[in-house]
mmCIF file of C-alpha atoms in Angstrom:
data_model
loop_
_atom_site.group_PDB
_atom_site.id
_atom_site.type_symbol
_atom_site.label_atom_id
_atom_site.label_comp_id
_atom_site.label_asym_id
_atom_site.label_seq_id
_atom_site.Cartn_x
_atom_site.Cartn_y
_atom_site.Cartn_z
ATOM 1 C CA MET A 1 -0.045 -0.003 -0.002
ATOM 2 C CA GLU A 2 1.147 3.460 -0.815
ATOM 3 C CA GLU A 3 1.112 6.291 1.634
ATOM 4 C CA GLY A 4 -2.165 8.152 1.425
ATOM 5 C CA ASP A 5 -4.136 5.129 0.556
ATOM 6 C CA SER A 6 -6.666 4.127 3.218
ATOM 7 C CA LEU A 7 -8.718 1.121 3.899
ATOM 8 C CA LEU A 8 -11.475 3.266 5.283
ATOM 9 C CA PRO A 9 -14.336 3.986 2.842
ATOM 10 C CA VAL A 10 -14.561 7.556 1.475
ATOM 11 C CA LYS A 11 -17.988 9.089 1.554
ATOM 12 C CA TYR A 12 -18.856 10.876 -1.729
ATOM 13 C CA THR A 13 -21.758 13.241 -2.066
ATOM 14 C CA ASP A 14 -24.779 12.248 -4.165
ATOM 15 C CA GLU A 15 -24.109 15.297 -6.342
ATOM 16 C CA LEU A 16 -20.557 14.100 -7.207
ATOM 17 C CA LYS A 17 -21.793 10.594 -7.850
ATOM 18 C CA ALA A 18 -24.553 11.837 -10.233
ATOM 19 C CA ARG A 19 -22.240 14.161 -12.087
ATOM 20 C CA ALA A 20 -19.512 11.487 -12.463
ATOM 21 C CA VAL A 21 -22.020 8.960 -13.841
ATOM 22 C CA GLU A 22 -23.462 11.627 -16.231
ATOM 23 C CA LEU A 23 -19.979 12.389 -17.482
ATOM 24 C CA VAL A 24 -19.220 8.753 -18.187
ATOM 25 C CA ILE A 25 -22.534 8.149 -19.894
ATOM 26 C CA HIS A 26 -22.055 11.186 -22.122
ATOM 27 C CA ALA A 27 -18.533 9.982 -22.953
ATOM 28 C CA GLN A 28 -19.717 6.447 -23.711
ATOM 29 C CA ALA A 29 -22.498 7.784 -25.999
ATOM 30 C CA ASP A 30 -19.867 9.315 -28.330
ATOM 31 C CA PRO A 31 -18.060 6.565 -30.295
ATOM 32 C CA ASP A 32 -14.855 8.598 -30.459
ATOM 33 C CA SER A 33 -14.541 8.848 -26.644
ATOM 34 C CA ALA A 34 -16.257 5.658 -25.524
ATOM 35 C CA ASN A 35 -13.071 3.662 -25.013
ATOM 36 C CA GLY A 36 -11.596 4.285 -21.637
ATOM 37 C CA ALA A 37 -14.354 6.760 -20.585
ATOM 38 C CA ILE A 38 -14.584 5.437 -16.993
ATOM 39 C CA THR A 39 -10.767 5.588 -16.466
ATOM 40 C CA ARG A 40 -10.539 9.039 -17.994
ATOM 41 C CA VAL A 41 -13.363 10.558 -15.897
ATOM 42 C CA ALA A 42 -12.123 8.799 -12.751
ATOM 43 C CA ASN A 43 -8.702 10.365 -13.239
ATOM 44 C CA GLU A 44 -10.218 13.827 -13.915
ATOM 45 C CA LEU A 45 -12.334 13.686 -10.705
ATOM 46 C CA GLY A 46 -9.805 11.945 -8.515
ATOM 47 C CA LEU A 47 -11.865 8.808 -8.049
ATOM 48 C CA SER A 48 -11.057 5.153 -8.185
ATOM 49 C CA LYS A 49 -11.929 3.734 -11.560
ATOM 50 C CA GLU A 50 -13.581 0.688 -9.848
ATOM 51 C CA THR A 51 -15.770 2.926 -7.641
ATOM 52 C CA LEU A 52 -16.917 4.899 -10.708
ATOM 53 C CA ARG A 53 -17.509 1.672 -12.677
ATOM 54 C CA VAL A 54 -19.735 0.332 -9.883
ATOM 55 C CA TRP A 55 -21.686 3.661 -9.821
ATOM 56 C CA VAL A 56 -22.202 3.549 -13.615
ATOM 57 C CA ARG A 57 -23.324 -0.163 -13.439
ATOM 58 C CA LYS A 58 -25.831 0.572 -10.628
ATOM 59 C CA HIS A 59 -27.225 3.476 -12.545
ATOM 60 C CA LYS A 60 -27.657 1.409 -15.684
ATOM 61 C CA ASP A 61 -29.208 -1.382 -13.721
ATOM 62 C CA SER A 62 -31.699 0.963 -12.033
ATOM 63 C CA GLY A 63 -33.308 1.565 -15.408
ATOM 64 C CA LYS A 64 -33.290 5.337 -14.968
ATOM 65 C CA ALA A 65 -33.175 7.471 -18.070
ATOM 66 C CA THR A 66 -29.720 8.247 -19.230
ATOM 67 C CA PRO A 67 -28.614 11.327 -21.152
ATOM 68 C CA ALA A 68 -27.680 9.117 -24.101
ATOM 69 C CA GLU A 69 -31.353 8.050 -24.504
ATOM 70 C CA SER A 70 -33.054 10.156 -27.029
ATOM 71 C CA VAL A 71 -35.843 12.269 -25.603
ATOM 72 C CA ASP A 72 -38.380 13.613 -27.959
ATOM 73 C CA LEU A 73 -37.712 17.286 -27.214
ATOM 74 C CA GLU A 74 -39.821 18.366 -30.230
ATOM 75 C CA ALA A 75 -42.935 16.758 -28.658
ATOM 76 C CA GLU A 76 -42.141 18.156 -25.236
ATOM 77 C CA ASN A 77 -41.647 21.602 -26.758
ATOM 78 C CA ARG A 78 -44.981 21.469 -28.600
ATOM 79 C CA ARG A 79 -46.717 20.345 -25.355
ATOM 80 C CA LEU A 80 -45.206 23.117 -23.315
ATOM 81 C CA ARG A 81 -46.051 25.747 -25.960
ATOM 82 C CA ALA A 82 -49.692 24.565 -26.030
ATOM 83 C CA GLU A 83 -49.797 24.702 -22.279
ATOM 84 C CA LEU A 84 -48.357 28.182 -22.257
ATOM 85 C CA ALA A 85 -50.921 29.329 -24.868
ATOM 86 C CA GLU A 86 -53.787 27.925 -22.736
ATOM 87 C CA ALA A 87 -52.418 29.708 -19.648
ATOM 88 C CA LYS A 88 -52.250 32.971 -21.554
ATOM 89 C CA ARG A 89 -55.831 32.591 -22.739
ATOM 90 C CA ALA A 90 -57.036 31.817 -19.299
ATOM 91 C CA ASN A 91 -55.080 34.870 -17.910
ATOM 92 C CA GLU A 92 -56.642 37.165 -20.505
ATOM 93 C CA ILE A 93 -60.137 35.904 -19.602
ATOM 94 C CA LEU A 94 -59.411 36.551 -15.844
ATOM 95 C CA LYS A 95 -58.194 40.087 -16.649
ATOM 96 C CA ARG A 96 -61.336 40.968 -18.546
ATOM 97 C CA ALA A 97 -63.509 39.468 -15.872
ATOM 98 C CA SER A 98 -61.642 41.384 -13.228
ATOM 99 C CA ALA A 99 -62.046 44.680 -15.222
ATOM 100 C CA PHE A 100 -65.697 44.000 -15.683
ATOM 101 C CA PHE A 101 -66.434 43.355 -12.021
ATOM 102 C CA ALA A 102 -64.208 46.335 -10.996
ATOM 103 C CA ALA A 103 -66.282 48.591 -13.228
ATOM 104 C CA GLU A 104 -69.469 47.179 -11.743
ATOM 105 C CA LEU A 105 -68.278 48.102 -8.309
ATOM 106 C CA ASP A 106 -67.383 51.602 -9.351
ATOM 107 C CA ARG A 107 -70.824 52.276 -10.919
ATOM 108 C CA PRO A 108 -73.312 54.045 -8.660
ATOM 109 C CA SER A 109 -76.387 51.981 -7.999
ATOM 110 C CA LYS A 110 -79.683 53.116 -9.585
ATOM 111 C CA ARG A 111 -81.561 52.410 -6.387
ATOM 112 C CA GLY A 112 -79.212 54.489 -4.114
ATOM 113 C CA TYR A 113 -78.406 52.259 -1.129
ATOM 114 C CA LEU A 114 -78.127 48.562 -1.442
ATOM 115 C CA PRO A 115 -77.789 46.768 1.954
ATOM 116 C CA LEU A 116 -74.873 44.561 2.447
ATOM 117 C CA ALA A 117 -75.174 40.925 3.344
ATOM 118 C CA GLY A 118 -76.408 40.576 6.885
ATOM 119 C CA GLU A 119 -77.834 44.125 6.999
ATOM 120 C CA SER A 120 -81.396 44.863 7.147
ATOM 121 C CA SER A 121 -82.942 46.932 4.362
ATOM 122 C CA LEU A 122 -83.796 49.656 6.910
ATOM 123 C CA SER A 123 -80.476 51.022 7.942
ATOM 124 C CA SER A 124 -79.652 53.816 10.323
ATOM 125 C CA THR A 125 -77.741 55.404 7.481
ATOM 126 C CA ILE A 126 -79.791 57.246 4.831
ATOM 127 C CA ILE A 127 -78.324 58.305 1.438
ATOM 128 C CA VAL A 128 -79.413 61.837 0.618
ATOM 129 C CA THR A 129 -79.828 62.649 -3.012
ATOM 130 C CA SER A 130 -79.404 66.110 -4.490
ATOM 131 C CA SER A 131 -83.202 66.768 -4.374
ATOM 132 C CA GLU A 132 -83.290 66.021 -0.614
ATOM 133 C CA SER A 133 -80.145 68.011 0.252
ATOM 134 C CA SER A 134 -82.124 70.707 2.156
ATOM 135 C CA GLN A 135 -83.475 68.114 4.557
ATOM 136 C CA SER A 136 -81.636 66.783 7.589
ATOM 137 C CA CYS A 137 -79.351 63.743 7.197
ATOM 138 C CA ALA A 138 -79.980 62.496 10.704
ATOM 139 C CA PRO A 139 -82.608 59.733 10.755
ATOM 140 C CA CYS A 140 -85.825 60.890 12.232
ATOM 141 C CA PRO A 141 -89.240 59.253 12.312
ATOM 142 C CA GLY A 142 -90.844 61.818 10.043
ATOM 143 C CA LEU A 143 -88.215 61.473 7.319
ATOM 144 C CA LEU A 144 -88.092 57.724 7.585
ATOM 145 C CA HIS A 145 -91.841 57.499 7.430
ATOM 146 C CA GLY A 146 -91.921 59.640 4.298
ATOM 147 C CA LEU A 147 -89.472 57.227 2.521
ATOM 148 C CA LEU A 148 -91.543 54.097 3.374
#
């Protein structure tokens, strides 16, 4: 054994393992760099080639998608574009509805005062129109009786 070698296992991060496996799979997908890909990547990352070989084998055995597998990016792109167009249409509908209801809230009511939910129709607050401006705003039996 050389100095610096250890019998204790070294703990590698999941990120390093995933990146190392990805590099090997990419290298193996290219016929020009396929030979010796594990050894080359292991030397670049300072790993044991056997450790990296085991990681690559486990990854391939797991059945997970590898970067070398062709993914139909065209179909995915079309699907995402259609989804985006639908979201934009829905957003436009919501904007128009919001503007419509905001305009409804800003419009004065033709009947004057409309009671809110939970309020009785006879409220202690009376809306005075311009023709009644000379009369008192305070509720009094005479004025309330005249409105009924």
